[in-house]
Amino acid sequence: GESVGLHLPTLSVQEGDNSIINCAYSNSASDYFIWYKQESGKGPQFIIDIRSNMDKRQGQRVTVLLNKTVKHLSLQIAATQPGDSAVYFCAENEPGTYKYIFGTGTRLKVLA
Amino acid sequence: EPEVTQTPSHQVTQMGQEVILRCVPISNHLYFYWYRQILGQKVEFLVSFYNNEISEKSEIFDDQFSVERPDGSNFTLKIRSTKLEDSAMYFCASSAGRSGNTIYFGEGSWLTVV
């Protein structure tokens, strides 16, 4: 069954459109960030990461943007596919610590 | 592709019972973690483990919890006397390095305390 929440913000996009998922992180000292995808009943799956010395990083069909001024991350998915439907979390790593702090998540629904 | 594996995938236990959740981290990784996710909530850090000792733990990780690496491949989380509020998905994770390294998660163990 669903492993993540009933009250997540939801983004609905048409198949083939681009998706933009946003995240506000909490600590201005955080220097490493990861976007994870979580499908129902599964563990978080690594999508893409970015370090604080970068503003943008591109992967296959995904781009992460980092705005340190306003502590904001975004994940852009190009040509969204049905298989992209999931909950997306950003996670921040505070320097000198072992833990990652996860955001609340956004549910992406891809409409056929 | 190497992956973190967890057992059991789902366990139902009575309140007050002990539970052990098992994990096999990625083989060349040195840092191990437990996170949990209560239904409808965020993924929360519990504990990190390196060089056979706890390196960091959260306030959630109280005396009821313990971790162990009993051999060269397994990493376990024990909950000594489960409470209803321990019901959650527990994720094991591992990484090659400390901060600034990607952590890879297992599929989770769903614990239901009744």
mmCIF file of C-alpha atoms in Angstrom:
data_model
loop_
_atom_site.group_PDB
_atom_site.id
_atom_site.type_symbol
_atom_site.label_atom_id
_atom_site.label_comp_id
_atom_site.label_asym_id
_atom_site.label_seq_id
_atom_site.Cartn_x
_atom_site.Cartn_y
_atom_site.Cartn_z
ATOM 1 C CA GLY A 1 0.000 0.000 0.000
ATOM 2 C CA GLU A 2 0.947 3.655 0.101
ATOM 3 C CA SER A 3 3.989 4.340 2.218
ATOM 4 C CA VAL A 4 3.680 8.110 2.062
ATOM 5 C CA GLY A 5 1.080 10.464 2.941
ATOM 6 C CA LEU A 6 -2.395 11.457 2.321
ATOM 7 C CA HIS A 7 -1.782 15.185 2.566
ATOM 8 C CA LEU A 8 1.168 15.772 0.289
ATOM 9 C CA PRO A 9 1.133 18.600 -2.218
ATOM 10 C CA THR A 10 0.303 17.094 -5.593
ATOM 11 C CA LEU A 11 1.482 18.086 -9.025
ATOM 12 C CA SER A 12 -0.520 16.752 -11.952
ATOM 13 C CA VAL A 13 1.023 16.973 -15.406
ATOM 14 C CA GLN A 14 0.124 15.668 -18.825
ATOM 15 C CA GLU A 15 2.301 12.926 -20.218
ATOM 16 C CA GLY A 16 4.996 14.491 -22.352
ATOM 17 C CA ASP A 17 4.979 17.823 -20.533
ATOM 18 C CA ASN A 18 7.790 19.038 -18.335
ATOM 19 C CA SER A 19 7.438 18.865 -14.543
ATOM 20 C CA ILE A 20 8.943 21.178 -11.985
ATOM 21 C CA ILE A 21 8.984 20.085 -8.371
ATOM 22 C CA ASN A 22 10.106 22.528 -5.719
ATOM 23 C CA CYS A 23 11.652 22.169 -2.306
ATOM 24 C CA ALA A 24 12.620 24.626 0.403
ATOM 25 C CA TYR A 25 15.489 23.406 2.524
ATOM 26 C CA SER A 26 16.082 24.381 6.095
ATOM 27 C CA ASN A 27 19.755 24.991 6.776
ATOM 28 C CA SER A 28 21.786 27.600 4.925
ATOM 29 C CA ALA A 29 24.947 25.669 5.872
ATOM 30 C CA SER A 30 23.826 22.499 4.064
ATOM 31 C CA ASP A 31 26.262 21.746 1.291
ATOM 32 C CA TYR A 32 24.939 18.659 -0.426
ATOM 33 C CA PHE A 33 21.471 17.875 -1.698
ATOM 34 C CA ILE A 34 19.789 14.844 -3.203
ATOM 35 C CA TRP A 35 16.488 14.321 -4.943
ATOM 36 C CA TYR A 36 14.818 10.988 -4.296
ATOM 37 C CA LYS A 37 11.875 9.307 -5.952
ATOM 38 C CA GLN A 38 9.659 7.062 -3.861
ATOM 39 C CA GLU A 39 7.149 4.756 -5.452
ATOM 40 C CA SER A 40 4.354 3.256 -3.443
ATOM 41 C CA GLY A 41 5.641 0.749 -0.888
ATOM 42 C CA LYS A 42 9.265 1.152 -1.912
ATOM 43 C CA GLY A 43 12.369 2.845 -0.595
ATOM 44 C CA PRO A 44 13.657 6.245 -1.741
ATOM 45 C CA GLN A 45 15.484 5.916 -5.035
ATOM 46 C CA PHE A 46 18.349 8.285 -5.877
ATOM 47 C CA ILE A 47 17.652 10.534 -8.866
ATOM 48 C CA ILE A 48 20.236 13.292 -8.874
ATOM 49 C CA ASP A 49 22.430 15.247 -6.482
ATOM 50 C CA ILE A 50 24.043 18.644 -6.350
ATOM 51 C CA ARG A 51 26.696 20.298 -4.201
ATOM 52 C CA SER A 52 26.418 23.813 -2.898
ATOM 53 C CA ASN A 53 29.217 25.080 -5.149
ATOM 54 C CA MET A 54 26.950 24.498 -8.145
ATOM 55 C CA ASP A 55 23.713 26.144 -9.310
ATOM 56 C CA LYS A 56 22.614 23.546 -11.791
ATOM 57 C CA ARG A 57 23.216 19.929 -12.603
ATOM 58 C CA GLN A 58 21.775 17.866 -15.406
ATOM 59 C CA GLY A 59 21.115 14.191 -15.657
ATOM 60 C CA GLN A 60 19.172 12.071 -18.057
ATOM 61 C CA ARG A 61 15.824 13.893 -18.443
ATOM 62 C CA VAL A 62 16.289 15.563 -15.058
ATOM 63 C CA THR A 63 17.813 18.854 -13.976
ATOM 64 C CA VAL A 64 18.322 20.123 -10.462
ATOM 65 C CA LEU A 65 18.583 23.834 -9.744
ATOM 66 C CA LEU A 66 19.913 25.236 -6.504
ATOM 67 C CA ASN A 67 19.252 28.747 -5.272
ATOM 68 C CA LYS A 68 21.223 29.235 -2.080
ATOM 69 C CA THR A 69 20.019 32.793 -1.599
ATOM 70 C CA VAL A 70 16.491 31.653 -0.879
ATOM 71 C CA LYS A 71 17.353 28.065 0.167
ATOM 72 C CA HIS A 72 15.421 26.559 -2.702
ATOM 73 C CA LEU A 73 15.874 23.473 -4.826
ATOM 74 C CA SER A 74 13.930 22.429 -7.854
ATOM 75 C CA LEU A 75 13.765 19.251 -9.866
ATOM 76 C CA GLN A 76 12.827 19.505 -13.505
ATOM 77 C CA ILE A 77 11.722 16.388 -15.340
ATOM 78 C CA ALA A 78 11.591 16.655 -19.104
ATOM 79 C CA ALA A 79 8.959 14.853 -21.155
ATOM 80 C CA THR A 80 7.259 13.366 -18.110
ATOM 81 C CA GLN A 81 6.254 9.727 -18.468
ATOM 82 C CA PRO A 82 3.719 7.582 -16.580
ATOM 83 C CA GLY A 83 6.610 5.822 -14.862
ATOM 84 C CA ASP A 84 7.579 9.135 -13.271
ATOM 85 C CA SER A 85 4.469 9.040 -11.093
ATOM 86 C CA ALA A 86 5.732 8.873 -7.517
ATOM 87 C CA VAL A 87 6.480 11.004 -4.476
ATOM 88 C CA TYR A 88 9.609 13.135 -4.815
ATOM 89 C CA PHE A 89 11.674 14.223 -1.825
ATOM 90 C CA CYS A 90 14.592 16.546 -1.518
ATOM 91 C CA ALA A 91 17.148 15.776 1.171
ATOM 92 C CA GLU A 92 19.852 18.024 2.567
ATOM 93 C CA ASN A 93 23.061 17.040 4.291
ATOM 94 C CA GLU A 94 24.413 19.369 6.902
ATOM 95 C CA PRO A 95 28.199 19.574 6.761
ATOM 96 C CA GLY A 96 29.981 17.527 9.356
ATOM 97 C CA THR A 97 26.940 15.410 10.143
ATOM 98 C CA TYR A 98 25.873 11.989 9.022
ATOM 99 C CA LYS A 99 22.198 12.664 8.707
ATOM 100 C CA TYR A 100 20.078 13.776 5.825
ATOM 101 C CA ILE A 101 17.026 15.903 6.469
ATOM 102 C CA PHE A 102 14.142 15.117 4.173
ATOM 103 C CA GLY A 103 11.524 17.526 2.921
ATOM 104 C CA THR A 104 7.826 16.744 3.096
ATOM 105 C CA GLY A 105 7.608 15.459 -0.457
ATOM 106 C CA THR A 106 5.515 16.191 -3.534
ATOM 107 C CA ARG A 107 3.320 13.654 -5.251
ATOM 108 C CA LEU A 108 3.668 13.728 -9.031
ATOM 109 C CA LYS A 109 0.730 12.367 -11.032
ATOM 110 C CA VAL A 110 1.188 11.898 -14.738
ATOM 111 C CA LEU A 111 -2.017 12.068 -16.718
ATOM 112 C CA ALA A 112 -2.271 10.023 -19.897
ATOM 113 C CA GLU B 1 23.630 -2.909 -9.762
ATOM 114 C CA PRO B 2 24.488 -3.236 -6.062
ATOM 115 C CA GLU B 3 21.618 -2.605 -3.714
ATOM 116 C CA VAL B 4 20.707 -2.499 -0.059
ATOM 117 C CA THR B 5 18.511 -5.433 0.912
ATOM 118 C CA GLN B 6 16.219 -5.626 3.915
ATOM 119 C CA THR B 7 14.302 -8.360 5.689
ATOM 120 C CA PRO B 8 11.537 -8.845 6.568
ATOM 121 C CA SER B 9 9.516 -6.769 4.164
ATOM 122 C CA HIS B 10 6.628 -6.730 6.601
ATOM 123 C CA GLN B 11 6.359 -7.732 10.241
ATOM 124 C CA VAL B 12 3.427 -7.634 12.614
ATOM 125 C CA THR B 13 4.286 -7.784 16.286
ATOM 126 C CA GLN B 14 2.523 -7.413 19.589
ATOM 127 C CA MET B 15 3.191 -4.377 21.757
ATOM 128 C CA GLY B 16 6.027 -5.060 24.159
ATOM 129 C CA GLN B 17 7.709 -7.631 21.951
ATOM 130 C CA GLU B 18 11.244 -7.317 20.639
ATOM 131 C CA VAL B 19 11.799 -6.883 16.923
ATOM 132 C CA ILE B 20 14.962 -7.198 14.866
ATOM 133 C CA LEU B 21 15.084 -5.721 11.403
ATOM 134 C CA ARG B 22 17.898 -6.872 9.163
ATOM 135 C CA CYS B 23 19.818 -5.191 6.389
ATOM 136 C CA VAL B 24 22.633 -6.071 4.039
ATOM 137 C CA PRO B 25 24.259 -2.801 2.936
ATOM 138 C CA ILE B 26 26.077 -2.346 -0.354
ATOM 139 C CA SER B 27 29.256 -4.353 -0.028
ATOM 140 C CA ASN B 28 31.946 -1.681 -0.363
ATOM 141 C CA HIS B 29 30.107 0.891 1.735
ATOM 142 C CA LEU B 30 31.398 1.849 5.154
ATOM 143 C CA TYR B 31 28.605 4.011 6.571
ATOM 144 C CA PHE B 32 25.256 2.583 7.511
ATOM 145 C CA TYR B 33 21.993 4.204 8.520
ATOM 146 C CA TRP B 34 18.482 3.575 9.702
ATOM 147 C CA TYR B 35 15.659 5.919 8.818
ATOM 148 C CA ARG B 36 11.974 5.540 9.411
ATOM 149 C CA GLN B 37 8.809 6.843 7.824
ATOM 150 C CA ILE B 38 5.553 6.871 9.734
ATOM 151 C CA LEU B 39 2.593 6.698 7.375
ATOM 152 C CA GLY B 40 1.841 10.145 6.062
ATOM 153 C CA GLN B 41 5.014 11.696 7.412
ATOM 154 C CA LYS B 42 8.527 12.547 6.325
ATOM 155 C CA VAL B 43 11.465 10.204 6.190
ATOM 156 C CA GLU B 44 13.272 10.700 9.526
ATOM 157 C CA PHE B 45 16.852 9.967 10.484
ATOM 158 C CA LEU B 46 17.341 7.500 13.331
ATOM 159 C CA VAL B 47 21.006 6.561 13.496
ATOM 160 C CA SER B 48 24.262 6.317 11.609
ATOM 161 C CA PHE B 49 26.952 3.699 12.175
ATOM 162 C CA TYR B 50 30.586 3.631 11.198
ATOM 163 C CA ASN B 51 33.576 1.601 12.262
ATOM 164 C CA ASN B 52 31.437 -0.572 14.523
ATOM 165 C CA GLU B 53 29.978 2.233 16.547
ATOM 166 C CA ILE B 54 27.157 4.727 16.447
ATOM 167 C CA SER B 55 28.402 7.965 14.917
ATOM 168 C CA GLU B 56 25.225 9.990 15.273
ATOM 169 C CA LYS B 57 21.683 9.431 16.470
ATOM 170 C CA SER B 58 18.481 11.396 16.633
ATOM 171 C CA GLU B 59 16.257 12.018 19.624
ATOM 172 C CA ILE B 60 13.936 9.307 18.302
ATOM 173 C CA PHE B 61 16.673 6.721 18.828
ATOM 174 C CA ASP B 62 16.177 6.185 22.544
ATOM 175 C CA ASP B 63 17.223 3.320 24.804
ATOM 176 C CA GLN B 64 14.645 1.027 23.222
ATOM 177 C CA PHE B 65 16.631 1.028 20.005
ATOM 178 C CA SER B 66 19.989 -0.536 19.282
ATOM 179 C CA VAL B 67 22.032 -1.318 16.196
ATOM 180 C CA GLU B 68 24.631 -3.939 15.527
ATOM 181 C CA ARG B 69 26.843 -5.218 12.777
ATOM 182 C CA PRO B 70 27.111 -8.832 13.883
ATOM 183 C CA ASP B 71 29.254 -9.916 10.964
ATOM 184 C CA GLY B 72 30.849 -8.511 7.828
ATOM 185 C CA SER B 73 27.643 -8.157 5.881
ATOM 186 C CA ASN B 74 24.589 -7.638 8.111
ATOM 187 C CA PHE B 75 23.430 -4.508 9.898
ATOM 188 C CA THR B 76 20.531 -4.827 12.305
ATOM 189 C CA LEU B 77 18.100 -2.572 14.124
ATOM 190 C CA LYS B 78 16.601 -3.927 17.330
ATOM 191 C CA ILE B 79 13.600 -2.454 19.065
ATOM 192 C CA ARG B 80 13.563 -3.889 22.561
ATOM 193 C CA SER B 81 9.969 -3.403 23.622
ATOM 194 C CA THR B 82 7.804 -2.183 20.790
ATOM 195 C CA LYS B 83 5.156 0.475 21.221
ATOM 196 C CA LEU B 84 2.193 1.246 19.003
ATOM 197 C CA GLU B 85 3.911 4.411 17.823
ATOM 198 C CA ASP B 86 6.847 2.389 16.505
ATOM 199 C CA SER B 87 4.632 1.297 13.625
ATOM 200 C CA ALA B 88 6.374 2.659 10.548
ATOM 201 C CA MET B 89 8.406 1.780 7.490
ATOM 202 C CA TYR B 90 12.044 1.371 8.503
ATOM 203 C CA PHE B 91 14.657 2.001 5.847
ATOM 204 C CA CYS B 92 18.242 0.887 5.964
ATOM 205 C CA ALA B 93 20.735 2.876 3.910
ATOM 206 C CA SER B 94 24.448 2.899 3.218
ATOM 207 C CA SER B 95 27.045 5.191 1.723
ATOM 208 C CA ALA B 96 30.665 4.987 0.688
ATOM 209 C CA GLY B 97 31.651 8.100 2.600
ATOM 210 C CA ARG B 98 30.390 10.451 5.233
ATOM 211 C CA SER B 99 28.801 13.820 4.597
ATOM 212 C CA GLY B 100 28.488 14.804 1.013
ATOM 213 C CA ASN B 101 28.054 11.244 -0.177
ATOM 214 C CA THR B 102 24.993 9.716 -1.739
ATOM 215 C CA ILE B 103 23.130 7.361 0.526
ATOM 216 C CA TYR B 104 21.317 4.444 -1.044
ATOM 217 C CA PHE B 105 18.190 3.061 0.532
ATOM 218 C CA GLY B 106 16.732 -0.392 0.790
ATOM 219 C CA GLU B 107 13.108 -1.184 0.035
ATOM 220 C CA GLY B 108 12.128 -0.929 3.684
ATOM 221 C CA SER B 109 10.658 -3.117 6.404
ATOM 222 C CA TRP B 110 7.087 -2.308 7.273
ATOM 223 C CA LEU B 111 6.558 -2.784 11.022
ATOM 224 C CA THR B 112 3.061 -2.952 12.425
ATOM 225 C CA VAL B 113 2.713 -3.022 16.203
ATOM 226 C CA VAL B 114 -0.667 -4.218 17.476
#
